[in-house]
mmCIF file of C-alpha atoms in Angstrom:
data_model
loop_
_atom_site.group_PDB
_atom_site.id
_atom_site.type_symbol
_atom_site.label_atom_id
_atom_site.label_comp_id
_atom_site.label_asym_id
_atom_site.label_seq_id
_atom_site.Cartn_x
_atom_site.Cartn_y
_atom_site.Cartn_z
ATOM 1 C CA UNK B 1 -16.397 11.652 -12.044
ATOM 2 C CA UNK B 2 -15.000 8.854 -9.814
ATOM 3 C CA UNK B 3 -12.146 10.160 -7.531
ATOM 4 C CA UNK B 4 -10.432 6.498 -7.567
ATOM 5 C CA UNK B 5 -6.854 6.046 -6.082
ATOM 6 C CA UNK B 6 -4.516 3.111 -6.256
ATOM 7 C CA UNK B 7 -2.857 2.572 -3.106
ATOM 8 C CA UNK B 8 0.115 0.529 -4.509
ATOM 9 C CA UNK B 9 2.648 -1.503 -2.395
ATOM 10 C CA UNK B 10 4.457 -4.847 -2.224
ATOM 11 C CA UNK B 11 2.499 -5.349 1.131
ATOM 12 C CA UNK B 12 4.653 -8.101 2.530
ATOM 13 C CA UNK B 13 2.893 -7.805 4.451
ATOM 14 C CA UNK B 14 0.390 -5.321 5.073
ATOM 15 C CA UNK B 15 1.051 -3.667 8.837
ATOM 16 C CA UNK B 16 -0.954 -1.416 10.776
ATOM 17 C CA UNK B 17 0.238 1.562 9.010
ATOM 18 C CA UNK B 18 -0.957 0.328 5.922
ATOM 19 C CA UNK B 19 -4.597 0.541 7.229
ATOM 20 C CA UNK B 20 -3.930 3.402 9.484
ATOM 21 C CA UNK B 21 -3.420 5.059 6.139
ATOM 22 C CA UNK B 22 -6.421 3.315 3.822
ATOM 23 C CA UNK B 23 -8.841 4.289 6.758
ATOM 24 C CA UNK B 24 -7.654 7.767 7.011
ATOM 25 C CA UNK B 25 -8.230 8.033 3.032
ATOM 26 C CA UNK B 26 -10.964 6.371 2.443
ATOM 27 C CA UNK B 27 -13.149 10.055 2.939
ATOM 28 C CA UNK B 28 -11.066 11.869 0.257
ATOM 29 C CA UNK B 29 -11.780 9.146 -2.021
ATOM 30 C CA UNK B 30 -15.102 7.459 -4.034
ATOM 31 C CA UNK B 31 -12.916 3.813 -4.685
ATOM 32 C CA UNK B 32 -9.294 3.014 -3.250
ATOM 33 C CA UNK B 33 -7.194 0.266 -4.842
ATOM 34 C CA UNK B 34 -4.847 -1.481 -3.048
ATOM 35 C CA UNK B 35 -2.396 -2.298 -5.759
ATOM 36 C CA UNK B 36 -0.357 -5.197 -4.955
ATOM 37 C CA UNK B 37 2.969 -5.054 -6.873
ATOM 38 C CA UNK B 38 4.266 -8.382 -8.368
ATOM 39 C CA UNK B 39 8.347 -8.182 -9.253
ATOM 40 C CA UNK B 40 9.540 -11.770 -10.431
ATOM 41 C CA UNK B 41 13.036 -10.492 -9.123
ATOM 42 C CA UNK B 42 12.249 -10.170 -5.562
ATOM 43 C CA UNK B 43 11.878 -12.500 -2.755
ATOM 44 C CA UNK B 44 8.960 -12.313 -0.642
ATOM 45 C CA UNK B 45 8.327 -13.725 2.801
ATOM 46 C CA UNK B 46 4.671 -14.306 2.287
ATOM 47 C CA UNK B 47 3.123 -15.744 -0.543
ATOM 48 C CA UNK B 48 0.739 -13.354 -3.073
ATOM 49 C CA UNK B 49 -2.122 -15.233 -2.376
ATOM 50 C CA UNK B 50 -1.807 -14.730 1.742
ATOM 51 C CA UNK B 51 -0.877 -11.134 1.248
ATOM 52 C CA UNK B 52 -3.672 -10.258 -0.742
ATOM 53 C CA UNK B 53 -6.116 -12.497 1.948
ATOM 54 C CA UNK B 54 -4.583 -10.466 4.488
ATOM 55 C CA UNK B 55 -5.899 -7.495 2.838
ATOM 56 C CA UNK B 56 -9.088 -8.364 1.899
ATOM 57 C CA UNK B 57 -10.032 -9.889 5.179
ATOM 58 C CA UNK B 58 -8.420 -6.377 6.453
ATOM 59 C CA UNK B 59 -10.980 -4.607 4.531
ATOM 60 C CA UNK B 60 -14.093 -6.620 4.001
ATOM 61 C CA UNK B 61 -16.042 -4.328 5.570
ATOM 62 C CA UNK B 62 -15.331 -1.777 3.343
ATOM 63 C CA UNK B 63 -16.991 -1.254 -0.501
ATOM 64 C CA UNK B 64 -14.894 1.585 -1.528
ATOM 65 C CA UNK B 65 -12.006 -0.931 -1.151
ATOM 66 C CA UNK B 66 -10.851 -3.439 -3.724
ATOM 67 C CA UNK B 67 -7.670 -5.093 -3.780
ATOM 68 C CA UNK B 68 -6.125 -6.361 -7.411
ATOM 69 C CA UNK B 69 -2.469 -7.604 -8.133
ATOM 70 C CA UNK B 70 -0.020 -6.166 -11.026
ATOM 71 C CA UNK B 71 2.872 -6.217 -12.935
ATOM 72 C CA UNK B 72 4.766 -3.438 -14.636
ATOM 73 C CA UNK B 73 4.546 0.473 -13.723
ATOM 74 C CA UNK B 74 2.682 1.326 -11.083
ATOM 75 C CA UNK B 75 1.520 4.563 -13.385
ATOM 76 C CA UNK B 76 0.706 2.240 -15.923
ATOM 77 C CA UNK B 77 -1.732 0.309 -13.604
ATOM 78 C CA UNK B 78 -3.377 3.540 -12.525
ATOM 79 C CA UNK B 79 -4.110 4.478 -16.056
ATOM 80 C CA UNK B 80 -5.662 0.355 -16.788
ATOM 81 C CA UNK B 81 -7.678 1.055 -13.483
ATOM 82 C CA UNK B 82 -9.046 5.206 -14.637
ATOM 83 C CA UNK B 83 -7.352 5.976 -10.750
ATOM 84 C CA UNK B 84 -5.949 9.956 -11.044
ATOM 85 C CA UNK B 85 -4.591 9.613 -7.842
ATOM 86 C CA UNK B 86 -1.587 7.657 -6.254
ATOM 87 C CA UNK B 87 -1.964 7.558 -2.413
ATOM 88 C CA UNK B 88 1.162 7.066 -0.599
ATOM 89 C CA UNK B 89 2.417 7.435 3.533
ATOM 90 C CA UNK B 90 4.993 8.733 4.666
ATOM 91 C CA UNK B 91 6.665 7.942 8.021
ATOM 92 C CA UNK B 92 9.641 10.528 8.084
ATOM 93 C CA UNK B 93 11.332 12.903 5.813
ATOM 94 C CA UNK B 94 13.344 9.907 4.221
ATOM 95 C CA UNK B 95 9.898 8.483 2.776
ATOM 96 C CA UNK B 96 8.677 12.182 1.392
ATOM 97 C CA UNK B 97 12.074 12.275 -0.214
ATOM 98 C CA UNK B 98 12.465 9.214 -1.974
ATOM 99 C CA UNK B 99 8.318 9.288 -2.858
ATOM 100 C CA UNK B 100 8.530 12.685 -4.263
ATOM 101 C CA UNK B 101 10.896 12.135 -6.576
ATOM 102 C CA UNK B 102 8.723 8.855 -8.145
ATOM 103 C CA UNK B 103 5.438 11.198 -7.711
ATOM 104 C CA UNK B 104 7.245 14.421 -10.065
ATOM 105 C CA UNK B 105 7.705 11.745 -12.841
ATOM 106 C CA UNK B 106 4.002 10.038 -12.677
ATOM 107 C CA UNK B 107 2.986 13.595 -12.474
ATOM 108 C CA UNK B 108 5.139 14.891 -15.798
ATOM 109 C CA UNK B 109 4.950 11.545 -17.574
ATOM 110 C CA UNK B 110 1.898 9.853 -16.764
ATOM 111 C CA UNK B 111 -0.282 12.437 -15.610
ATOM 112 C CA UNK B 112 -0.670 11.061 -12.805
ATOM 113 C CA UNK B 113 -1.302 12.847 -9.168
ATOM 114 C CA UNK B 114 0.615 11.635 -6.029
ATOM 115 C CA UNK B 115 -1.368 12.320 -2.316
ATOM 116 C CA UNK B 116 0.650 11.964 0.490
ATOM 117 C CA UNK B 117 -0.850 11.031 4.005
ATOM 118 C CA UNK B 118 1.535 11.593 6.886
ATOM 119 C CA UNK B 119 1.668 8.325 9.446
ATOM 120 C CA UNK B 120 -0.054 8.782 12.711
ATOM 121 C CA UNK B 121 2.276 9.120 15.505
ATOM 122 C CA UNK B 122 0.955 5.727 17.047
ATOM 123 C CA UNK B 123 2.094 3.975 13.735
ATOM 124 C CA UNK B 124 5.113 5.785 12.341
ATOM 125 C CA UNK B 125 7.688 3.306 13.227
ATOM 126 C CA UNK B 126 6.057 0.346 11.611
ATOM 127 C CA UNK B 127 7.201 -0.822 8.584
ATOM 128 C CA UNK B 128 6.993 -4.106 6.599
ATOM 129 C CA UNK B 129 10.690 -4.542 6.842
ATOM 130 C CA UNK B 130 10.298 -4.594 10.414
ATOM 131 C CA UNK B 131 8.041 -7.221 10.740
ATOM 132 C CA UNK B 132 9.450 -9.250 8.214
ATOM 133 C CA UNK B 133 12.532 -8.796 10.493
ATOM 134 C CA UNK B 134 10.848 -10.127 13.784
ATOM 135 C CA UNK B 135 8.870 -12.838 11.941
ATOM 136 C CA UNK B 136 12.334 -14.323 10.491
ATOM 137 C CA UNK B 137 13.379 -14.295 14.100
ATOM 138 C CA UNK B 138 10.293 -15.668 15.798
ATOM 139 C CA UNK B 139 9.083 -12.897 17.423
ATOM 140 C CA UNK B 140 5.246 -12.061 17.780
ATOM 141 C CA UNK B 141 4.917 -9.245 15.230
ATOM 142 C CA UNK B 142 1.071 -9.591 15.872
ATOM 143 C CA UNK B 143 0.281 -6.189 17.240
ATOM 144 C CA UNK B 144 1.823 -4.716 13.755
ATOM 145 C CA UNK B 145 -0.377 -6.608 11.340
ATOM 146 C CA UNK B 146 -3.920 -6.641 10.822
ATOM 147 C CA UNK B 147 -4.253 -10.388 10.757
ATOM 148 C CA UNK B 148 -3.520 -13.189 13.140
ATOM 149 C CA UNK B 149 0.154 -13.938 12.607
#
């Protein structure tokens, strides 16, 4: 059997962290899916369409990576995709706290498993919010983002 995980996330945009965390996963697992959430609610900085070029060109040298976009549960989209596993970071305690709540419930109600990766030291502090925060005040976020920004 496949061991597929979705590797779900709003990705605006992707940052360091986000790959430091694919890379460091991509042994543990036959396929990863980086699952890009789409919420009609929020406001993004960049555009679905860049964020999901960002990834792929982040990952093209990489089979066992695919990136796909998706509405609705993120539980639901691992059952669409056959994925048993949700891989998630997690920076600091705040992160495990908040994420193990959401992975108990995928796990009860969805049968669904949550695998936590803990971010390497050199990474912990980034954070999308972060470089969203620098980009809206024209700072050179580059060395947080696997693109050229």
């Amino acid at each position: 059997m496949t061991k597929r995980a979705l590797f779900p996330g709003s990705f605006d945009p992707i940052t360091i962290g986000h790959v430091d965390i694919i890379k460091r996963a991509l042994p543990l697992f036959d396929e990863i899916i980086i699952a890009i959430g789409v919420n009609a609610e929020k406001k993004y900085m960049f555009p679905l369409e860049d964020r999901k070029q960002f990834i792929e060109d982040a990952f093209k040298e990489f089979d066992a990576v695919t990136v796909k976009t998706y509405k609705g549960l993120t539980a639901d989209f691992c059952k669409a995709e056959n994925a048993q596993y949700i891989l998630r970071g997690v920076r600091n305690t705040a992160d495990f706290t908040y994420e193990q709540t959401i992975a108990q419930a995928n796990a009860e109600v969805m049968d669904v498993e949550s695998v936590f990766l803990v971010a390497s030291p050199a990474v912990s502090h980034v954070s999308s919010s972060i470089v969203r925060d620098i980009a809206r005040n024209d700072g050179d976020y580059s060395s947080l983002v696997p693109f050229n920004a």
